Amino acid sequence: MTSPPSMSRFAIAILTPLVLLGACAKPEADDFRDGVPTREAAELKVPGDGAQASALTADGHGDVGVVKGALLGQTAEFYVLTRTVTAVVNTGTVAILGLVKTITTFPPTSLKGDVAVWGPYTEPLSPNTWRLTVTRLAPQKFQYELVARSKLKTDADFVTILSGTHTRAVDAAGFPREGFGAGNFTLDWDAAQTLPEHDKNVGKATFTYARPGLIDKVTIDVDFKGVKDDKTGEIHDAVYKYASTPGAGGDFQYASTQDFSPEPGNTGTAKETLTIHSRWMETGAGRADVRMTGGDLAATPITTNECWSLSFASTWKTVNIAPLLGWGDESSCVFSPAEYSTL
């Protein structure tokens, strides 16, 4: 399974010149500043601490192939996998939404009616020029677009790197609640590839999110198109679906069709479909049901199921094609029977 791309280097390239803008944002821009989402609005949260996502490499890219198989009583392999995948998705979300939020802390270049614009701006040593536009569509609904171009070109050459809409949540008094709301945004790494300065990411990612309030159900869907597997270089699509309710646990699904088999993958043979469905209680105890079908597997799908305790220790595991690799008793599971992803 591949990991989604990281926006870290591109975000850093744009963030660097912001320190030169200085000054405090004008109060009249506050409405537009609250009209873009924060990273909390689209953040996937799984019980545990950061150490559990140890399969992440230093640059934020996860490689599921390096997750080591657990033994009975050790930290569950598919708990670590779930943490790893959600952490990698969050890496891209935090970078790009943090970028937009940072830009809006500075005074807009222009503010006219329902439109606020930051830029165009070019850092002296950067080959890129960027511009952020935030448009108020309704009292609580906003549209935003981050564009960039070579500093040697004209504004007609701007390409859209990020675009989205955000409907902010408000409290009983009608004031915006930071970190809450609903909307969608698309990251276009293919467009970024046309810039003089860019990172190695390709493809597009579309996020759809809803985080209404502190006790409400949170839903986040991510659709990746034409992204590259860091390990094999294969271009593919992937889908993530996340839901959680404060105090009641959560649910996470993943699906991707790639040349997984035979390993290491991307060998030019038929493609298989991998799905993962993880569920967990608020305590942290949970279960993952994993299935790989099609391609070189023909009519023999591979299924793996694992449960873990509130301390994330593996309590039961079964592999349909290798029964001797399993252990424990399914009665230890907080969820039963198996539920495979419908993605």
Coordinates of C-alpha atoms in Angstrom, one line a residue:
M1 CA 0.0 0.0 0.0
T2 CA 1.2 3.4 -0.8
S3 CA 1.2 6.6 1.2
P4 CA -0.2 9.9 0.0
P5 CA 2.2 12.6 -1.0
S6 CA 3.6 15.2 1.3
M7 CA 3.2 19.0 0.7
S8 CA 6.0 19.9 3.1
R9 CA 8.6 21.3 0.8
F10 CA 6.2 23.2 -1.4
A11 CA 4.5 24.6 1.7
I12 CA 7.9 25.6 3.1
A13 CA 8.8 27.3 -0.1
I14 CA 5.7 29.5 0.1
L15 CA 5.8 30.1 3.8
T16 CA 9.4 31.4 3.9
P17 CA 8.7 34.8 2.4
L18 CA 5.8 35.5 4.8
V19 CA 8.2 36.6 7.5
L20 CA 9.0 39.6 5.3
L21 CA 5.4 40.8 5.2
G22 CA 5.4 41.8 8.9
A23 CA 2.7 43.8 10.7
C24 CA -0.6 42.7 12.2
A25 CA -3.6 41.7 10.2
K26 CA -6.3 44.3 9.8
P27 CA -9.5 43.7 11.8
E28 CA -11.7 44.0 8.7
A29 CA -10.0 40.9 7.3
D30 CA -11.1 38.8 10.2
D31 CA -14.2 37.6 8.5
F32 CA -12.2 36.2 5.6
R33 CA -9.5 34.8 7.9
D34 CA -12.2 32.7 9.6
G35 CA -13.5 31.6 6.2
V36 CA -10.7 29.2 5.6
P37 CA -10.4 25.8 7.4
T38 CA -7.8 25.0 10.0
R39 CA -6.0 21.7 10.0
E40 CA -8.2 20.5 12.9
A41 CA -11.3 20.5 10.6
A42 CA -9.9 17.8 8.4
E43 CA -7.6 15.9 10.8
L44 CA -7.9 12.1 11.2
K45 CA -7.6 11.0 14.8
V46 CA -6.8 7.5 16.0
P47 CA -6.3 6.5 19.7
G48 CA -2.6 6.3 20.8
D49 CA 0.5 8.4 20.8
G50 CA 2.8 9.5 18.0
A51 CA 5.3 6.7 18.8
Q52 CA 2.8 4.1 17.6
A53 CA 3.1 5.5 14.0
S54 CA 6.8 4.5 13.9
A55 CA 6.6 3.2 10.4
L56 CA 6.6 6.8 9.1
T57 CA 9.9 8.0 7.6
A58 CA 11.5 11.3 8.5
D59 CA 9.9 13.2 5.5
G60 CA 6.4 12.2 6.4
H61 CA 6.0 9.4 3.9
G62 CA 4.8 6.1 5.2
D63 CA 6.0 2.8 3.8
V64 CA 3.6 0.0 4.9
G65 CA 6.0 -2.6 3.6
V66 CA 8.3 -1.9 6.6
V67 CA 5.6 -2.5 9.2
K68 CA 6.8 -5.5 11.1
G69 CA 4.5 -8.4 11.9
A70 CA 3.4 -8.5 15.6
L71 CA 3.2 -11.5 17.9
L72 CA 0.5 -12.3 20.4
G73 CA 0.7 -9.7 23.1
Q74 CA 2.9 -7.3 21.1
T75 CA 1.7 -4.1 19.5
A76 CA -0.8 -5.1 16.8
E77 CA 0.5 -4.8 13.3
F78 CA -2.7 -3.5 11.9
Y79 CA -3.2 -1.0 14.7
V80 CA 0.3 0.4 13.7
L81 CA -0.8 0.3 10.0
T82 CA -4.0 2.2 10.8
R83 CA -2.0 4.8 12.8
T84 CA 0.6 5.1 10.0
V85 CA -1.9 5.6 7.2
T86 CA -3.9 8.3 9.1
A87 CA -0.7 10.0 10.2
V88 CA 0.5 10.3 6.6
V89 CA -2.9 11.7 5.4
N90 CA -2.6 14.2 8.2
T91 CA 0.9 15.3 7.1
G92 CA -0.4 16.6 3.8
T93 CA -3.5 18.2 5.4
V94 CA -1.5 20.0 8.2
A95 CA 1.0 21.3 5.7
I96 CA -1.4 22.9 3.2
L97 CA -4.1 24.1 5.6
G98 CA -1.4 25.4 7.9
L99 CA 0.0 27.3 4.9
V100 CA -3.3 28.9 4.0
K101 CA -4.0 29.9 7.6
T102 CA -0.5 31.4 8.0
I103 CA -1.0 33.5 4.9
T104 CA -4.2 34.9 6.2
T105 CA -2.6 36.1 9.4
F106 CA -1.0 38.9 7.4
P107 CA -2.8 41.9 6.0
P108 CA -4.5 41.2 2.7
T109 CA -3.1 43.1 -0.3
S110 CA -6.7 44.1 -1.3
L111 CA -10.1 43.8 0.4
K112 CA -13.1 44.8 -1.6
G113 CA -16.6 43.8 -0.8
D114 CA -16.8 40.0 -0.7
V115 CA -13.2 39.4 -1.9
A116 CA -9.9 39.4 -0.1
V117 CA -6.6 38.9 -1.9
W118 CA -3.1 38.1 -0.5
G119 CA -0.4 38.7 -3.2
P120 CA 0.8 38.4 -5.9
Y121 CA 4.0 38.1 -3.9
T122 CA 7.5 36.9 -4.9
E123 CA 10.2 36.2 -2.3
P124 CA 13.4 37.8 -3.7
L125 CA 15.3 34.5 -4.1
S126 CA 12.3 32.4 -5.2
P127 CA 11.4 31.7 -8.8
N128 CA 7.7 31.3 -7.9
T129 CA 5.0 34.0 -7.4
W130 CA 1.9 33.1 -5.4
R131 CA -1.6 34.6 -4.7
L132 CA -4.4 33.6 -2.4
T133 CA -8.0 34.7 -3.0
V134 CA -10.8 34.2 -0.4
T135 CA -14.4 35.0 -1.6
R136 CA -17.4 35.2 0.7
L137 CA -20.3 33.3 -1.0
A138 CA -22.7 33.6 2.0
P139 CA -22.5 34.8 5.6
Q140 CA -20.8 31.6 6.7
K141 CA -19.6 30.1 3.4
F142 CA -16.3 30.9 1.7
Q143 CA -14.4 29.9 -1.4
Y144 CA -10.6 30.1 -1.6
E145 CA -7.9 29.5 -4.2
L146 CA -4.1 29.4 -4.0
V147 CA -2.4 30.0 -7.3
A148 CA 1.2 30.2 -8.4
R149 CA 3.3 30.9 -11.4
S150 CA 6.9 31.6 -12.5
K151 CA 7.9 35.1 -11.5
L152 CA 9.1 35.6 -15.1
K153 CA 5.5 35.1 -16.4
T154 CA 2.3 37.1 -16.2
D155 CA -0.8 36.7 -14.1
A156 CA -2.4 34.9 -17.1
D157 CA 0.0 32.0 -16.4
F158 CA -1.2 31.4 -12.8
V159 CA -2.0 27.7 -12.1
T160 CA -4.3 26.6 -9.2
I161 CA -2.5 24.6 -6.6
L162 CA -5.3 24.5 -4.0
S163 CA -9.0 25.4 -4.2
G164 CA -11.9 24.7 -2.0
T165 CA -15.0 25.9 -0.1
H166 CA -15.6 26.0 3.6
T167 CA -18.8 26.6 5.6
R168 CA -17.8 27.6 9.1
A169 CA -19.6 26.4 12.2
V170 CA -20.8 29.1 14.6
D171 CA -21.7 29.1 18.3
A172 CA -25.0 30.1 19.8
A173 CA -24.1 33.8 19.6
G174 CA -23.2 33.4 15.9
F175 CA -19.5 33.6 16.2
P176 CA -17.2 31.3 14.1
R177 CA -15.9 28.2 15.9
E178 CA -12.3 27.7 14.8
G179 CA -11.5 24.1 13.9
F180 CA -15.1 23.3 13.0
G181 CA -17.1 23.4 9.9
A182 CA -17.6 21.5 6.6
G183 CA -16.3 21.7 3.1
N184 CA -13.9 20.3 0.5
F185 CA -10.6 21.2 -1.1
T186 CA -8.4 19.9 -3.9
L187 CA -4.6 19.8 -4.0
D188 CA -3.2 19.7 -7.5
W189 CA 0.4 18.4 -7.5
D190 CA 0.3 18.1 -11.3
A191 CA -0.2 21.8 -11.6
A192 CA 2.6 22.4 -9.1
Q193 CA 4.9 20.4 -11.4
T194 CA 4.7 23.2 -13.9
L195 CA 6.3 25.7 -11.5
P196 CA 10.1 26.4 -11.6
E197 CA 10.2 25.3 -7.9
H198 CA 8.2 22.3 -6.8
D199 CA 8.5 19.0 -5.0
K200 CA 8.3 15.5 -6.5
N201 CA 4.6 14.8 -5.8
V202 CA 2.2 14.1 -8.7
G203 CA -1.6 13.7 -9.0
K204 CA -4.4 15.2 -7.2
A205 CA -6.2 14.8 -3.8
T206 CA -9.7 15.9 -3.0
F207 CA -10.7 16.1 0.7
T208 CA -14.4 16.3 1.8
Y209 CA -14.8 16.9 5.5
A210 CA -17.5 17.7 8.2
R211 CA -16.7 18.5 11.8
P212 CA -19.8 20.3 13.1
G213 CA -19.1 20.5 16.8
L214 CA -17.4 19.0 19.9
I215 CA -19.8 16.1 20.3
D216 CA -20.8 15.6 16.7
K217 CA -19.8 12.8 14.3
V218 CA -16.7 13.7 12.2
T219 CA -16.4 12.5 8.6
I220 CA -13.4 12.9 6.3
D221 CA -13.1 11.3 2.8
V222 CA -10.0 11.6 0.7
D223 CA -9.8 10.7 -3.0
F224 CA -6.3 10.4 -4.5
K225 CA -6.0 10.4 -8.3
G226 CA -2.8 9.6 -10.2
V227 CA -0.4 9.7 -7.2
K228 CA 2.9 7.9 -7.1
D229 CA 3.8 5.0 -4.8
D230 CA 7.0 6.1 -3.0
K231 CA 8.3 2.5 -2.8
T232 CA 7.6 1.2 -6.3
G233 CA 7.0 4.3 -8.4
E234 CA 3.6 3.0 -9.6
I235 CA 1.0 5.7 -10.5
H236 CA -2.4 4.7 -9.0
D237 CA -5.6 5.9 -7.3
A238 CA -6.5 5.5 -3.7
V239 CA -9.5 6.2 -1.5
Y240 CA -9.7 6.9 2.3
K241 CA -12.9 7.1 4.3
Y242 CA -12.9 8.1 8.0
A243 CA -15.6 8.6 10.6
S244 CA -15.5 9.1 14.4
T245 CA -17.8 10.2 17.1
P246 CA -16.3 11.7 20.3
G247 CA -16.8 9.1 23.1
A248 CA -17.8 6.3 20.8
G249 CA -14.7 5.4 18.7
G250 CA -14.1 5.5 15.0
D251 CA -14.0 3.7 11.6
F252 CA -11.4 3.9 8.9
Q253 CA -11.4 2.4 5.4
Y254 CA -8.8 2.4 2.6
A255 CA -8.8 1.0 -0.9
S256 CA -6.3 0.9 -3.7
T257 CA -5.8 -1.0 -6.9
Q258 CA -2.1 -1.6 -7.7
D259 CA 0.3 -4.3 -8.8
F260 CA 0.8 -5.6 -5.3
S261 CA 1.6 -9.2 -6.2
P262 CA 4.1 -10.7 -6.6
E263 CA 6.2 -8.5 -4.3
P264 CA 7.8 -6.0 -4.4
G265 CA 5.0 -4.9 -6.8
N266 CA 5.0 -2.8 -10.0
T267 CA 6.4 -5.7 -11.9
G268 CA 4.1 -5.2 -14.9
T269 CA 1.7 -8.0 -14.0
A270 CA -2.0 -7.8 -13.2
K271 CA -3.2 -5.4 -10.5
E272 CA -4.8 -6.4 -7.2
T273 CA -7.2 -4.5 -5.1
L274 CA -6.3 -4.0 -1.4
T275 CA -8.8 -2.9 1.1
I276 CA -8.5 -2.2 4.9
H277 CA -11.3 -1.6 7.3
S278 CA -10.3 -0.7 10.9
R279 CA -12.7 0.0 13.8
W280 CA -11.9 1.1 17.3
M281 CA -13.5 1.9 20.6
E282 CA -12.9 5.2 22.4
T283 CA -10.6 3.1 24.8
G284 CA -8.3 2.3 21.8
A285 CA -9.3 -1.4 21.5
G286 CA -10.1 -2.3 18.0
R287 CA -10.0 -4.6 14.9
A288 CA -8.8 -4.5 11.3
D289 CA -10.1 -6.7 8.5
V290 CA -7.8 -6.7 5.4
R291 CA -8.5 -8.2 2.0
M292 CA -6.6 -8.4 -1.3
T293 CA -8.4 -9.7 -4.4
G294 CA -8.1 -10.0 -8.2
G295 CA -5.0 -9.8 -10.4
D296 CA -2.4 -12.5 -9.9
L297 CA -4.4 -13.8 -6.9
A298 CA -7.0 -15.1 -9.3
A299 CA -9.9 -16.8 -7.4
T300 CA -8.0 -17.0 -4.1
P301 CA -8.3 -13.7 -2.2
I302 CA -6.0 -13.1 0.8
T303 CA -7.7 -12.1 4.0
T304 CA -6.0 -11.1 7.3
N305 CA -7.9 -10.2 10.5
E306 CA -6.4 -8.8 13.7
C307 CA -7.8 -7.5 17.0
W308 CA -6.0 -5.5 19.7
S309 CA -6.6 -4.5 23.3
L310 CA -6.9 -1.1 24.9
S311 CA -3.1 -1.2 25.3
F312 CA -2.9 -1.9 21.5
A313 CA -1.5 -5.4 22.1
S314 CA -2.5 -8.0 19.5
T315 CA -5.0 -10.5 21.0
W316 CA -6.1 -12.4 17.9
K317 CA -4.9 -12.8 14.3
T318 CA -5.8 -15.0 11.4
V319 CA -4.5 -15.3 7.8
N320 CA -6.6 -17.4 5.5
I321 CA -3.8 -18.7 3.4
A322 CA -1.4 -19.4 6.3
P323 CA -3.3 -20.6 9.4
L324 CA -0.1 -21.2 11.3
L325 CA 0.6 -17.5 11.3
G326 CA -2.4 -16.8 13.5
W327 CA -2.9 -16.9 17.2
G328 CA -5.4 -16.0 20.0
D329 CA -9.2 -16.3 20.1
E330 CA -11.7 -14.1 18.3
S331 CA -13.7 -13.9 21.4
S332 CA -11.1 -11.3 22.6
C333 CA -12.3 -8.9 19.9
V334 CA -14.4 -5.8 20.7
F335 CA -15.8 -6.1 17.2
S336 CA -17.1 -9.3 15.6
P337 CA -17.6 -10.7 12.9
A338 CA -15.3 -9.4 10.2
E339 CA -16.4 -6.4 8.2
Y340 CA -14.4 -5.8 5.0
S341 CA -14.3 -2.4 3.3
T342 CA -17.0 -1.6 0.8
L343 CA -14.8 0.9 -1.0

